[in-house]
Amino acid sequence: MAELEKLLFAEATPASRHLFLLFLLCAALYFPYLGNLPFFDKGEPREALAVQDIVQRGEWLFPLKRATAIPSKPPLFHWSAALSEKITGNLNEATIRFPSAFYATLGVLLVYLLGRRLFGGPVAALSGAILATTLIYQNQALSARVDMTLGFFVSASLLLFYALYRDLLRHPLWYFALYGLVGLGTLAKGPLGLLLPALVMAVFLLLKRRWDLIAKFAFHPGVVLTLILVVGWYGLAITRGGEGFVNRQLLAENLNRFFGGSGHSHGVGYYLPYLLSLGLPWSLFLPFLLWDCFRRSSVPNDDRLFLKVWLAVMFIFFSLSAGKRPVYLLPLYPALALLTGLWIDDHNEAAGARRWLFRGLAMFAGLVGAILLAIVAGALWNHEPSWFFSPIAKLLKPKDRANLALIQNALNSLGAAFTVVLSVTMALWFCLGRNLWFGRLRMAAWIIVLNALPFMFISRGVLLPVIAADKSYREFMHEVNGRVGANDKLIIYGEFNSDPVLFYRGSFIDVDERPIAEVASKIVAGKGFVIMTEPSWKELQKLNTNLPAPLVHSTGKGPEGDAPLVLLQAAIL
């Protein structure tokens, strides 16, 4: 531990060493799991179809979903994923998720670089590690969604803005780089990429009463670069997509989402619990941090003020928006990570009443360690790593008991490896409790960072694949592709989320959404093939006794868990 403290906490530690360690941390947390899960939710297959359109049709400017549907987001993420495919030659879950992991890693390194110039190497290294191991950041780094792309470009533009404000970067080209980042951020998820950094910059400069800088940034020639990127792509997209594009991307996804909710309407206080849950494990310190940050005036300290403005402006903006989703908070976490790293450094030697609060957390950590010790001992005694689930299973409903059995089987398949990982986790929890008990917050924080590694192995490597297999259509479509040739007629019947079916098929499939009563008499045995949900097939069978039996049943039940699929050898007239 002494060597670790010397490596991480010495001011003289070279930046290259810290950067290398942070890169290794991100590499271990993100990249091994990029292809570990099939697509099983609604969002990832939707974005994957746009990437597939670029790869198959070469439509880089205006990629479409299903070759016809107007995309809901600008294409920067899709361009990045398609470029990943061009480099690797593969279009799969890993290459489509790769941009999110790549941008997440760059974001961590950028936080470190600015943090080192402002607060020193130890605080910067800890802040980068905090960001890398924050729950929402980890999840989005492994998601084929546009949110990490937006989060990176918003964060990069704000970090660069503050470096320019502090004269840490003086070459005139850095200003053009700033406006280029803002423009690219807009191509990640629309006007938010421009609005979020502009709001934070404006509020900060207003608080500092820097009217000269407001004019300088507002009327800098670099604004033209932003306009070229934004107006250029949106102008071309409007000429291609027309009124449908305007209604979809500009109105429904932005104005309607902010003022009307667009299907995600929630109250002003919606994000308060999510700020805690999405920020785990670091949100354990959040109440103390917020109390200390906002009870004192920080205007004389520009560095801390900027981070607080970043955090507060984004949180208030998203809270005022009618449309809310938890992932929208992602762009504020780089600022929160730096504030958390600073707060831990300020309170490394806890004293007084605060020390007893930390000792309460220490007792909780010790309790978790004791529970893990009992589980490890039981696994060694019973030679069954998942033995501790058996008492729980008796309390569950049959369906939940069956799902739990899948998880037990997955854990048991790991054998001794799971016991070893659990033993390491147990030791880390005991070490965490010890350091919290004595008020050594910095070392406790680094133990939390280390604990993220076995957590990701268990969650992403073992548990989530079981959940994904129960919902994904990937294995079903592999079997369909083996039976249905490229030239065979294949139709999707009914209304269900068929995006993953289309992606794993690799080509467009006609969809028939006519009512069951109308279609029942028109399905006949033939040379074609039909994919439909199992409930639809059962309902059709009641109306048409000649309906052919399914060739293939899916084990995956779809994103909502209620739509297992079947493949029929039939034609719809």
Coordinates of C-alpha atoms in Angstrom, one line a residue:
M1 CA 0.0 0.0 0.0
A2 CA 2.9 2.4 0.7
E3 CA 4.2 2.0 -2.8
L4 CA 0.7 2.6 -4.2
E5 CA 0.4 5.7 -2.1
K6 CA 3.8 6.9 -3.4
L7 CA 2.9 6.2 -7.0
L8 CA -0.5 7.9 -6.9
F9 CA -0.1 10.7 -4.4
A10 CA 3.4 12.1 -5.2
E11 CA 3.2 15.5 -6.9
A12 CA 6.4 14.6 -8.8
T13 CA 4.8 11.6 -10.5
P14 CA 5.1 12.1 -14.3
A15 CA 1.9 12.8 -16.1
S16 CA 2.8 10.0 -18.6
R17 CA 2.6 7.5 -15.8
H18 CA -0.8 8.7 -14.5
L19 CA -2.1 8.8 -18.1
F20 CA -0.9 5.2 -18.7
L21 CA -2.5 4.0 -15.5
L22 CA -5.8 5.7 -16.3
F23 CA -5.7 4.2 -19.8
L24 CA -5.1 0.7 -18.4
L25 CA -8.0 1.2 -16.0
C26 CA -10.4 2.2 -18.9
A27 CA -9.0 -0.6 -21.0
A28 CA -9.8 -3.2 -18.3
L29 CA -13.2 -1.7 -17.5
Y30 CA -14.6 -1.2 -21.0
F31 CA -12.9 -3.0 -23.9
P32 CA -13.1 -6.6 -22.8
Y33 CA -16.9 -6.4 -22.5
L34 CA -17.8 -4.6 -25.8
G35 CA -18.9 -7.8 -27.5
N36 CA -20.0 -9.6 -24.4
L37 CA -23.7 -8.9 -24.7
P38 CA -26.0 -9.3 -27.7
F39 CA -28.3 -6.5 -28.5
F40 CA -31.3 -7.0 -26.3
D41 CA -32.9 -3.6 -25.6
K42 CA -34.7 -1.1 -27.8
G43 CA -32.0 1.6 -28.2
E44 CA -28.9 -0.2 -29.3
P45 CA -30.4 -2.0 -32.3
R46 CA -32.0 1.2 -33.5
E47 CA -28.6 2.9 -33.7
A48 CA -27.0 -0.3 -35.1
L49 CA -29.4 -0.2 -38.1
A50 CA -28.2 3.3 -39.0
V51 CA -24.6 2.1 -38.8
Q52 CA -25.5 -0.9 -40.9
D53 CA -27.0 1.5 -43.5
I54 CA -23.7 3.3 -43.8
V55 CA -21.8 0.1 -44.3
Q56 CA -24.1 -1.6 -46.7
R57 CA -25.4 1.4 -48.8
G58 CA -22.4 3.7 -48.3
E59 CA -24.9 6.4 -47.2
W60 CA -22.6 8.4 -44.9
L61 CA -24.3 11.8 -45.1
F62 CA -27.8 10.8 -44.2
P63 CA -28.0 7.2 -42.9
L64 CA -31.5 5.7 -42.5
K65 CA -33.0 3.1 -40.3
R66 CA -34.6 0.2 -42.3
A67 CA -33.3 2.0 -45.4
T68 CA -36.4 4.3 -45.2
A69 CA -37.0 5.7 -41.7
I70 CA -35.5 9.1 -40.9
P71 CA -33.0 8.7 -38.0
S72 CA -33.8 10.4 -34.7
K73 CA -30.2 11.6 -34.1
P74 CA -27.4 13.2 -36.1
P75 CA -24.8 10.8 -37.4
L76 CA -21.5 11.5 -35.6
F77 CA -21.8 8.3 -33.5
H78 CA -22.9 6.3 -36.5
W79 CA -19.9 7.7 -38.5
S80 CA -17.6 6.6 -35.7
A81 CA -19.0 3.1 -35.6
A82 CA -18.9 2.7 -39.3
L83 CA -15.2 3.9 -39.3
S84 CA -14.6 1.2 -36.7
E85 CA -16.1 -1.4 -39.1
K86 CA -13.9 -0.1 -41.9
I87 CA -10.8 -0.6 -39.8
T88 CA -11.7 -4.0 -38.4
G89 CA -13.7 -5.4 -41.3
N90 CA -16.4 -6.6 -38.9
L91 CA -19.9 -5.2 -38.1
N92 CA -21.0 -6.6 -34.8
E93 CA -21.8 -5.5 -31.3
A94 CA -18.2 -4.8 -30.4
T95 CA -17.4 -2.5 -33.3
I96 CA -20.7 -0.6 -32.9
R97 CA -20.1 -0.1 -29.2
F98 CA -16.4 0.8 -29.7
P99 CA -16.9 4.5 -30.2
S100 CA -18.6 4.9 -26.8
A101 CA -15.7 3.1 -25.1
F102 CA -13.2 5.2 -27.1
Y103 CA -14.8 8.5 -26.3
A104 CA -15.2 7.5 -22.6
T105 CA -11.5 6.8 -22.4
L106 CA -10.6 10.1 -24.1
G107 CA -12.9 11.9 -21.7
V108 CA -11.1 10.4 -18.7
L109 CA -7.7 11.4 -20.0
L110 CA -8.9 15.0 -20.8
V111 CA -10.2 15.4 -17.3
Y112 CA -6.8 14.3 -16.0
L113 CA -4.9 16.7 -18.2
L114 CA -6.8 19.8 -17.2
G115 CA -7.1 18.6 -13.6
R116 CA -3.3 18.2 -13.3
R117 CA -2.8 21.8 -14.5
L118 CA -5.3 23.2 -12.1
F119 CA -5.1 20.9 -9.0
G120 CA -2.0 18.8 -9.3
G121 CA -1.3 15.2 -10.4
P122 CA -2.8 13.2 -7.4
V123 CA -6.2 15.0 -7.5
A124 CA -6.3 14.8 -11.3
A125 CA -5.5 11.0 -11.3
L126 CA -8.1 10.4 -8.7
S127 CA -10.7 12.5 -10.5
G128 CA -10.1 10.6 -13.8
A129 CA -10.4 7.3 -12.0
I130 CA -13.6 8.5 -10.3
L131 CA -15.1 9.4 -13.6
A132 CA -14.1 6.1 -15.2
T133 CA -15.7 4.0 -12.4
T134 CA -18.9 6.0 -12.0
L135 CA -21.9 3.8 -12.7
I136 CA -23.5 5.9 -15.5
Y137 CA -20.2 6.5 -17.2
Q138 CA -19.3 2.8 -17.2
N139 CA -22.8 1.9 -18.6
Q140 CA -22.7 4.4 -21.4
A141 CA -19.1 3.5 -22.3
L142 CA -20.4 0.0 -23.2
S143 CA -23.6 1.2 -24.9
A144 CA -24.2 1.6 -28.6
R145 CA -26.0 4.9 -28.0
V146 CA -25.2 8.5 -28.9
D147 CA -25.0 9.7 -25.3
M148 CA -21.3 9.1 -24.6
T149 CA -20.4 10.7 -27.9
L150 CA -22.4 13.8 -26.9
G151 CA -21.0 13.7 -23.4
F152 CA -17.4 13.6 -24.6
F153 CA -17.7 16.6 -27.0
V154 CA -19.6 18.7 -24.5
S155 CA -17.0 17.9 -21.8
A156 CA -14.1 18.4 -24.2
S157 CA -15.4 21.8 -25.3
L158 CA -15.9 23.0 -21.7
L159 CA -12.5 21.7 -20.6
L160 CA -10.9 23.5 -23.6
F161 CA -12.8 26.7 -22.9
Y162 CA -11.6 26.8 -19.3
A163 CA -8.0 26.1 -20.4
L164 CA -8.3 29.1 -22.7
Y165 CA -9.9 31.2 -20.0
R166 CA -7.0 30.5 -17.7
D167 CA -4.4 31.1 -20.4
L168 CA -3.2 27.5 -20.1
L169 CA -3.4 27.4 -23.9
R170 CA -2.5 30.5 -25.9
H171 CA -2.1 29.5 -29.5
P172 CA -4.9 31.1 -31.6
L173 CA -5.7 27.7 -33.2
W174 CA -7.0 26.4 -29.9
Y175 CA -10.0 28.8 -30.2
F176 CA -10.8 27.2 -33.6
A177 CA -10.5 23.8 -32.0
L178 CA -13.1 24.9 -29.4
Y179 CA -15.6 25.9 -32.0
G180 CA -14.9 22.7 -33.9
L181 CA -15.7 20.6 -30.8
V182 CA -18.9 22.5 -30.3
G183 CA -19.9 21.9 -33.9
L184 CA -19.1 18.2 -33.7
G185 CA -21.0 17.9 -30.4
T186 CA -24.1 19.2 -32.3
L187 CA -23.6 16.5 -34.8
A188 CA -23.7 14.0 -31.9
K189 CA -27.2 14.6 -30.6
G190 CA -28.5 17.8 -32.1
P191 CA -28.6 21.4 -30.6
L192 CA -27.8 20.1 -27.1
G193 CA -24.2 19.8 -28.2
L194 CA -24.1 23.6 -28.7
L195 CA -26.6 24.7 -26.1
L196 CA -25.1 22.9 -23.0
P197 CA -21.5 24.3 -23.3
A198 CA -22.8 27.7 -24.4
L199 CA -25.0 27.9 -21.2
V200 CA -22.2 26.9 -18.9
M201 CA -19.7 29.3 -20.5
A202 CA -22.2 32.2 -20.5
V203 CA -23.2 31.7 -16.8
F204 CA -19.6 31.4 -15.7
L205 CA -18.5 34.6 -17.5
L206 CA -21.6 36.5 -16.3
L207 CA -20.8 35.5 -12.7
K208 CA -17.2 36.7 -13.2
R209 CA -18.5 39.8 -15.0
R210 CA -16.1 39.3 -17.9
W211 CA -18.0 41.2 -20.5
D212 CA -14.8 41.4 -22.6
L213 CA -14.6 37.6 -22.8
I214 CA -18.3 37.2 -23.5
A215 CA -17.8 39.4 -26.6
K216 CA -14.6 37.7 -27.5
F217 CA -16.1 34.2 -27.5
A218 CA -19.5 35.2 -29.0
F219 CA -17.9 37.0 -32.0
H220 CA -14.8 35.0 -32.5
P221 CA -14.2 34.0 -36.2
G222 CA -14.3 30.4 -35.0
V223 CA -18.1 30.7 -34.8
V224 CA -18.0 30.4 -38.6
L225 CA -16.5 26.9 -38.2
T226 CA -19.3 25.8 -35.9
L227 CA -21.9 27.2 -38.4
I228 CA -20.2 25.4 -41.2
L229 CA -20.4 22.1 -39.4
V230 CA -23.9 22.5 -38.0
V231 CA -25.7 24.5 -40.7
G232 CA -23.9 22.5 -43.4
W233 CA -25.0 19.1 -42.3
Y234 CA -28.5 20.2 -41.2
G235 CA -29.0 22.1 -44.4
L236 CA -28.1 19.1 -46.5
A237 CA -30.2 16.8 -44.3
I238 CA -33.3 19.0 -44.6
T239 CA -32.9 18.9 -48.4
R240 CA -32.8 15.1 -48.2
G241 CA -35.4 14.5 -45.5
G242 CA -37.6 17.5 -46.0
E243 CA -40.5 18.1 -43.6
G244 CA -40.2 14.6 -42.1
F245 CA -36.6 15.3 -41.0
V246 CA -37.6 18.7 -39.5
N247 CA -40.5 17.1 -37.6
R248 CA -38.4 14.2 -36.4
Q249 CA -35.0 15.6 -35.4
L250 CA -35.6 19.3 -34.7
L251 CA -39.1 19.3 -33.4
A252 CA -39.9 15.9 -31.8
E253 CA -36.4 15.2 -30.5
N254 CA -35.6 18.7 -29.3
L255 CA -38.3 21.4 -28.9
N256 CA -41.1 18.9 -28.1
R257 CA -38.8 17.0 -25.8
F258 CA -37.9 20.1 -23.8
F259 CA -41.3 21.8 -23.7
G260 CA -43.8 18.9 -24.0
G261 CA -41.9 15.8 -22.8
S262 CA -42.4 13.7 -26.0
G263 CA -43.2 10.6 -24.0
H264 CA -40.7 11.1 -21.2
S265 CA -42.5 13.7 -19.1
H266 CA -41.5 13.9 -15.4
G267 CA -41.6 16.5 -12.6
V268 CA -38.8 19.0 -11.7
G269 CA -37.5 16.7 -8.9
Y270 CA -37.2 13.7 -11.1
Y271 CA -33.4 13.7 -11.3
L272 CA -32.6 14.1 -7.5
P273 CA -32.6 10.3 -6.8
Y274 CA -30.9 9.6 -10.1
L275 CA -28.1 11.9 -9.2
L276 CA -27.4 9.5 -6.4
S277 CA -28.1 6.2 -8.0
L278 CA -26.3 6.9 -11.3
G279 CA -23.3 8.3 -9.4
L280 CA -22.6 5.2 -7.4
P281 CA -20.3 4.3 -5.7
W282 CA -19.0 7.9 -5.4
S283 CA -22.4 9.3 -4.6
L284 CA -21.9 7.9 -1.1
F285 CA -19.9 11.1 -0.5
L286 CA -22.2 13.3 -2.5
P287 CA -24.2 14.7 0.4
F288 CA -21.0 15.8 2.2
L289 CA -19.5 17.2 -1.0
L290 CA -22.6 19.3 -1.9
W291 CA -22.8 20.6 1.6
D292 CA -19.2 21.7 1.6
C293 CA -19.2 23.0 -2.0
F294 CA -22.2 25.2 -1.8
R295 CA -22.2 26.5 1.8
R296 CA -19.1 28.6 1.1
S297 CA -18.6 31.4 -1.4
S298 CA -16.2 30.2 -4.1
V299 CA -16.3 33.2 -6.4
P300 CA -12.6 34.0 -5.6
N301 CA -11.6 30.5 -6.7
D302 CA -12.3 30.4 -10.4
D303 CA -11.4 26.7 -10.8
R304 CA -13.9 25.4 -8.3
L305 CA -16.5 28.0 -9.4
F306 CA -16.3 26.8 -13.0
L307 CA -16.9 23.2 -12.0
K308 CA -19.8 24.1 -9.8
V309 CA -21.4 26.2 -12.5
W310 CA -20.9 23.3 -14.9
L311 CA -22.7 20.9 -12.5
A312 CA -25.5 23.3 -11.4
V313 CA -26.3 24.7 -14.9
M314 CA -26.7 21.3 -16.5
F315 CA -28.7 19.8 -13.6
I316 CA -31.1 22.8 -13.5
F317 CA -31.4 22.7 -17.3
F318 CA -32.3 19.0 -17.5
S319 CA -34.6 19.4 -14.4
L320 CA -36.6 22.2 -16.2
S321 CA -36.9 20.1 -19.4
A322 CA -40.3 18.4 -19.6
G323 CA -38.7 15.3 -21.2
K324 CA -36.4 13.5 -18.9
R325 CA -34.4 10.3 -19.1
P326 CA -31.7 9.4 -16.5
V327 CA -28.9 9.1 -19.1
Y328 CA -29.4 12.8 -19.9
L329 CA -27.3 13.7 -16.8
L330 CA -24.2 12.1 -18.3
P331 CA -22.4 15.4 -19.4
L332 CA -22.3 16.8 -15.8
Y333 CA -20.3 13.9 -14.3
P334 CA -16.9 15.0 -15.5
A335 CA -17.3 18.2 -13.4
L336 CA -18.7 16.1 -10.5
A337 CA -15.7 13.8 -10.7
L338 CA -13.3 16.7 -10.4
L339 CA -15.2 18.1 -7.5
T340 CA -15.3 14.7 -5.8
G341 CA -11.5 14.3 -6.3
L342 CA -10.9 17.8 -4.8
W343 CA -13.2 17.1 -1.9
I344 CA -11.5 13.8 -1.0
D345 CA -8.1 15.5 -1.2
D346 CA -9.4 18.3 1.1
H347 CA -10.8 15.9 3.6
N348 CA -8.2 13.2 3.6
E349 CA -7.8 13.3 7.3
A350 CA -11.3 13.3 8.6
A351 CA -11.9 14.7 12.1
G352 CA -14.6 15.5 14.6
A353 CA -18.2 14.5 13.8
R354 CA -17.4 13.9 10.2
R355 CA -15.0 11.1 11.2
W356 CA -17.8 9.2 13.0
L357 CA -19.9 9.5 9.8
F358 CA -17.1 7.8 7.9
R359 CA -16.8 5.2 10.6
G360 CA -20.5 4.4 9.9
L361 CA -19.6 3.8 6.3
A362 CA -16.6 1.7 7.5
M363 CA -18.9 -0.5 9.5
F364 CA -21.1 -1.0 6.4
A365 CA -18.1 -1.9 4.3
G366 CA -17.0 -4.4 7.0
L367 CA -20.5 -5.9 7.0
V368 CA -20.3 -6.4 3.2
G369 CA -16.9 -8.0 3.6
A370 CA -18.2 -10.3 6.3
I371 CA -21.1 -11.4 4.0
L372 CA -18.7 -12.0 1.2
L373 CA -16.5 -14.0 3.5
A374 CA -19.4 -16.2 4.5
I375 CA -20.2 -16.7 0.8
V376 CA -16.6 -17.6 0.0
A377 CA -16.5 -20.1 2.9
G378 CA -19.7 -21.7 1.8
A379 CA -18.5 -22.0 -1.8
L380 CA -15.3 -23.7 -0.6
W381 CA -17.3 -26.0 1.7
N382 CA -20.1 -26.9 -0.8
H383 CA -18.0 -26.7 -4.0
E384 CA -20.9 -24.6 -5.4
P385 CA -20.2 -20.9 -5.9
S386 CA -23.9 -19.9 -6.1
W387 CA -25.1 -21.8 -3.0
F388 CA -26.2 -18.5 -1.3
F389 CA -29.0 -18.1 -3.9
S390 CA -30.7 -21.3 -2.8
P391 CA -32.5 -19.9 0.3
I392 CA -33.6 -16.8 -1.8
A393 CA -35.1 -19.0 -4.6
K394 CA -37.6 -20.5 -2.2
L395 CA -39.1 -17.0 -1.7
L396 CA -39.6 -16.2 -5.4
K397 CA -42.3 -16.8 -7.9
P398 CA -41.8 -19.7 -10.4
K399 CA -40.8 -17.3 -13.2
D400 CA -38.3 -15.4 -11.1
R401 CA -37.0 -18.7 -9.7
A402 CA -36.3 -19.9 -13.2
N403 CA -34.4 -16.7 -14.0
L404 CA -32.4 -17.0 -10.8
A405 CA -31.5 -20.6 -11.8
L406 CA -30.0 -19.3 -15.0
I407 CA -27.8 -16.9 -13.0
Q408 CA -26.8 -19.7 -10.6
N409 CA -25.8 -21.9 -13.5
A410 CA -23.7 -19.1 -14.9
L411 CA -21.9 -18.6 -11.6
N412 CA -21.4 -22.3 -11.1
S413 CA -19.9 -22.6 -14.6
L414 CA -17.0 -20.3 -13.4
G415 CA -16.1 -22.7 -10.7
A416 CA -13.0 -21.6 -8.7
A417 CA -12.6 -18.5 -10.8
F418 CA -15.7 -17.0 -9.2
T419 CA -14.6 -17.9 -5.8
V420 CA -11.2 -16.2 -6.4
V421 CA -12.9 -13.0 -7.8
L422 CA -15.2 -13.0 -4.8
S423 CA -12.2 -13.4 -2.4
V424 CA -10.5 -10.4 -3.9
T425 CA -13.6 -8.4 -3.7
M426 CA -14.0 -9.4 0.0
A427 CA -10.4 -8.3 0.8
L428 CA -11.0 -5.0 -0.9
W429 CA -14.2 -4.3 1.1
F430 CA -12.3 -5.1 4.3
C431 CA -9.5 -2.7 3.3
L432 CA -12.0 -0.1 2.4
G433 CA -13.6 -0.4 5.9
R434 CA -10.2 -0.1 7.6
N435 CA -9.2 3.0 5.7
L436 CA -12.6 4.7 6.2
W437 CA -12.4 3.9 9.9
F438 CA -9.1 5.8 10.2
G439 CA -10.3 8.6 8.0
R440 CA -7.9 7.9 5.1
L441 CA -10.2 9.0 2.3
R442 CA -7.7 9.1 -0.5
M443 CA -6.6 5.5 0.0
A444 CA -10.3 4.5 0.5
A445 CA -11.1 6.1 -2.8
W446 CA -8.5 4.1 -4.7
I447 CA -9.7 0.9 -3.1
I448 CA -13.2 1.8 -4.5
V449 CA -11.6 2.2 -7.9
L450 CA -9.9 -1.2 -7.7
N451 CA -13.2 -2.7 -6.6
A452 CA -14.7 -1.7 -9.9
L453 CA -12.7 -4.3 -11.7
P454 CA -14.2 -7.4 -10.1
F455 CA -17.6 -5.7 -10.1
M456 CA -17.5 -5.3 -13.9
F457 CA -16.3 -8.9 -14.3
I458 CA -19.2 -10.2 -12.3
S459 CA -21.9 -7.9 -13.7
R460 CA -20.8 -7.6 -17.3
G461 CA -19.0 -10.8 -17.6
V462 CA -21.4 -13.2 -15.8
L463 CA -24.8 -11.7 -14.8
L464 CA -25.8 -9.4 -17.7
P465 CA -25.1 -12.0 -20.4
V466 CA -27.7 -14.3 -18.7
I467 CA -30.2 -11.5 -18.7
A468 CA -29.4 -10.5 -22.3
A469 CA -29.7 -14.1 -23.5
D470 CA -33.3 -14.2 -22.1
K471 CA -34.2 -11.1 -24.2
S472 CA -32.0 -11.1 -27.3
Y473 CA -33.1 -12.5 -30.7
R474 CA -29.5 -13.0 -31.8
E475 CA -29.4 -16.8 -31.4
F476 CA -32.8 -17.1 -33.0
M477 CA -31.7 -15.1 -36.0
H478 CA -28.5 -17.1 -36.4
E479 CA -30.7 -20.2 -36.8
V480 CA -33.1 -18.3 -39.1
N481 CA -30.2 -17.2 -41.3
G482 CA -29.1 -20.8 -41.5
R483 CA -32.5 -21.9 -42.8
V484 CA -33.5 -18.9 -44.9
G485 CA -31.3 -18.1 -47.8
A486 CA -30.5 -14.6 -49.0
N487 CA -32.9 -15.0 -52.0
D488 CA -35.7 -16.6 -50.0
K489 CA -38.8 -14.5 -49.3
L490 CA -38.9 -13.5 -45.6
I491 CA -41.6 -11.4 -44.0
I492 CA -42.0 -10.0 -40.5
Y493 CA -45.7 -10.1 -39.4
G494 CA -47.1 -8.0 -36.5
E495 CA -46.1 -5.1 -34.4
F496 CA -43.1 -5.8 -32.1
N497 CA -39.7 -4.3 -31.8
S498 CA -38.1 -5.9 -34.9
D499 CA -34.9 -3.7 -35.0
P500 CA -32.7 -6.5 -33.7
V501 CA -34.3 -9.0 -36.1
L502 CA -33.3 -6.7 -39.0
F503 CA -29.8 -6.1 -37.7
Y504 CA -29.0 -9.7 -37.2
R505 CA -30.6 -10.6 -40.6
G506 CA -28.2 -8.1 -42.2
S507 CA -30.7 -7.0 -44.8
F508 CA -34.1 -5.3 -45.2
I509 CA -37.2 -7.5 -44.4
D510 CA -40.8 -6.5 -45.5
V511 CA -43.2 -5.9 -42.6
D512 CA -46.9 -6.8 -42.7
E513 CA -48.9 -5.2 -39.9
R514 CA -52.5 -6.0 -41.0
P515 CA -54.9 -7.1 -38.3
I516 CA -54.9 -10.8 -37.4
A517 CA -58.5 -11.3 -38.5
E518 CA -57.6 -10.0 -42.0
V519 CA -54.4 -12.1 -42.3
A520 CA -55.6 -15.4 -40.8
S521 CA -57.1 -16.8 -44.0
K522 CA -54.2 -15.5 -46.1
I523 CA -51.4 -17.4 -44.5
V524 CA -50.7 -20.6 -46.4
A525 CA -47.9 -23.1 -46.4
G526 CA -45.5 -22.2 -49.1
K527 CA -41.9 -21.5 -50.1
G528 CA -41.7 -18.3 -48.1
F529 CA -40.9 -17.7 -44.5
V530 CA -42.7 -15.6 -41.8
I531 CA -41.3 -14.3 -38.5
M532 CA -43.9 -13.4 -35.9
T533 CA -44.4 -13.4 -32.1
E534 CA -45.5 -16.6 -30.5
P535 CA -48.7 -15.0 -29.0
S536 CA -49.6 -13.9 -32.6
W537 CA -49.0 -17.4 -33.9
K538 CA -51.2 -18.9 -31.2
E539 CA -54.0 -16.4 -32.0
L540 CA -53.7 -17.0 -35.7
Q541 CA -53.8 -20.8 -35.1
K542 CA -57.2 -20.5 -33.5
L543 CA -58.5 -18.8 -36.7
N544 CA -56.6 -20.9 -39.2
T545 CA -56.2 -24.6 -38.3
N546 CA -54.0 -25.1 -41.4
L547 CA -51.4 -22.7 -40.1
P548 CA -48.0 -24.5 -40.3
A549 CA -46.1 -25.4 -37.2
P550 CA -43.1 -23.2 -36.3
L551 CA -39.7 -24.3 -37.6
V552 CA -37.8 -22.4 -34.9
H553 CA -38.8 -20.9 -31.5
S554 CA -36.7 -18.1 -29.9
T555 CA -35.5 -18.4 -26.4
G556 CA -35.2 -14.6 -26.3
K557 CA -38.4 -12.8 -25.4
G558 CA -37.6 -9.3 -26.6
P559 CA -36.8 -6.1 -24.7
E560 CA -40.1 -6.2 -22.7
G561 CA -39.8 -10.0 -22.1
D562 CA -43.2 -10.7 -23.7
A563 CA -42.5 -11.3 -27.4
P564 CA -40.8 -14.7 -28.1
L565 CA -40.6 -15.2 -31.8
V566 CA -41.3 -18.1 -34.2
L567 CA -40.3 -18.9 -37.8
L568 CA -42.9 -20.4 -40.1
Q569 CA -42.4 -21.8 -43.5
A570 CA -45.4 -20.0 -45.1
A571 CA -46.5 -17.2 -47.4
I572 CA -48.9 -14.3 -46.7
L573 CA -51.1 -13.6 -49.7

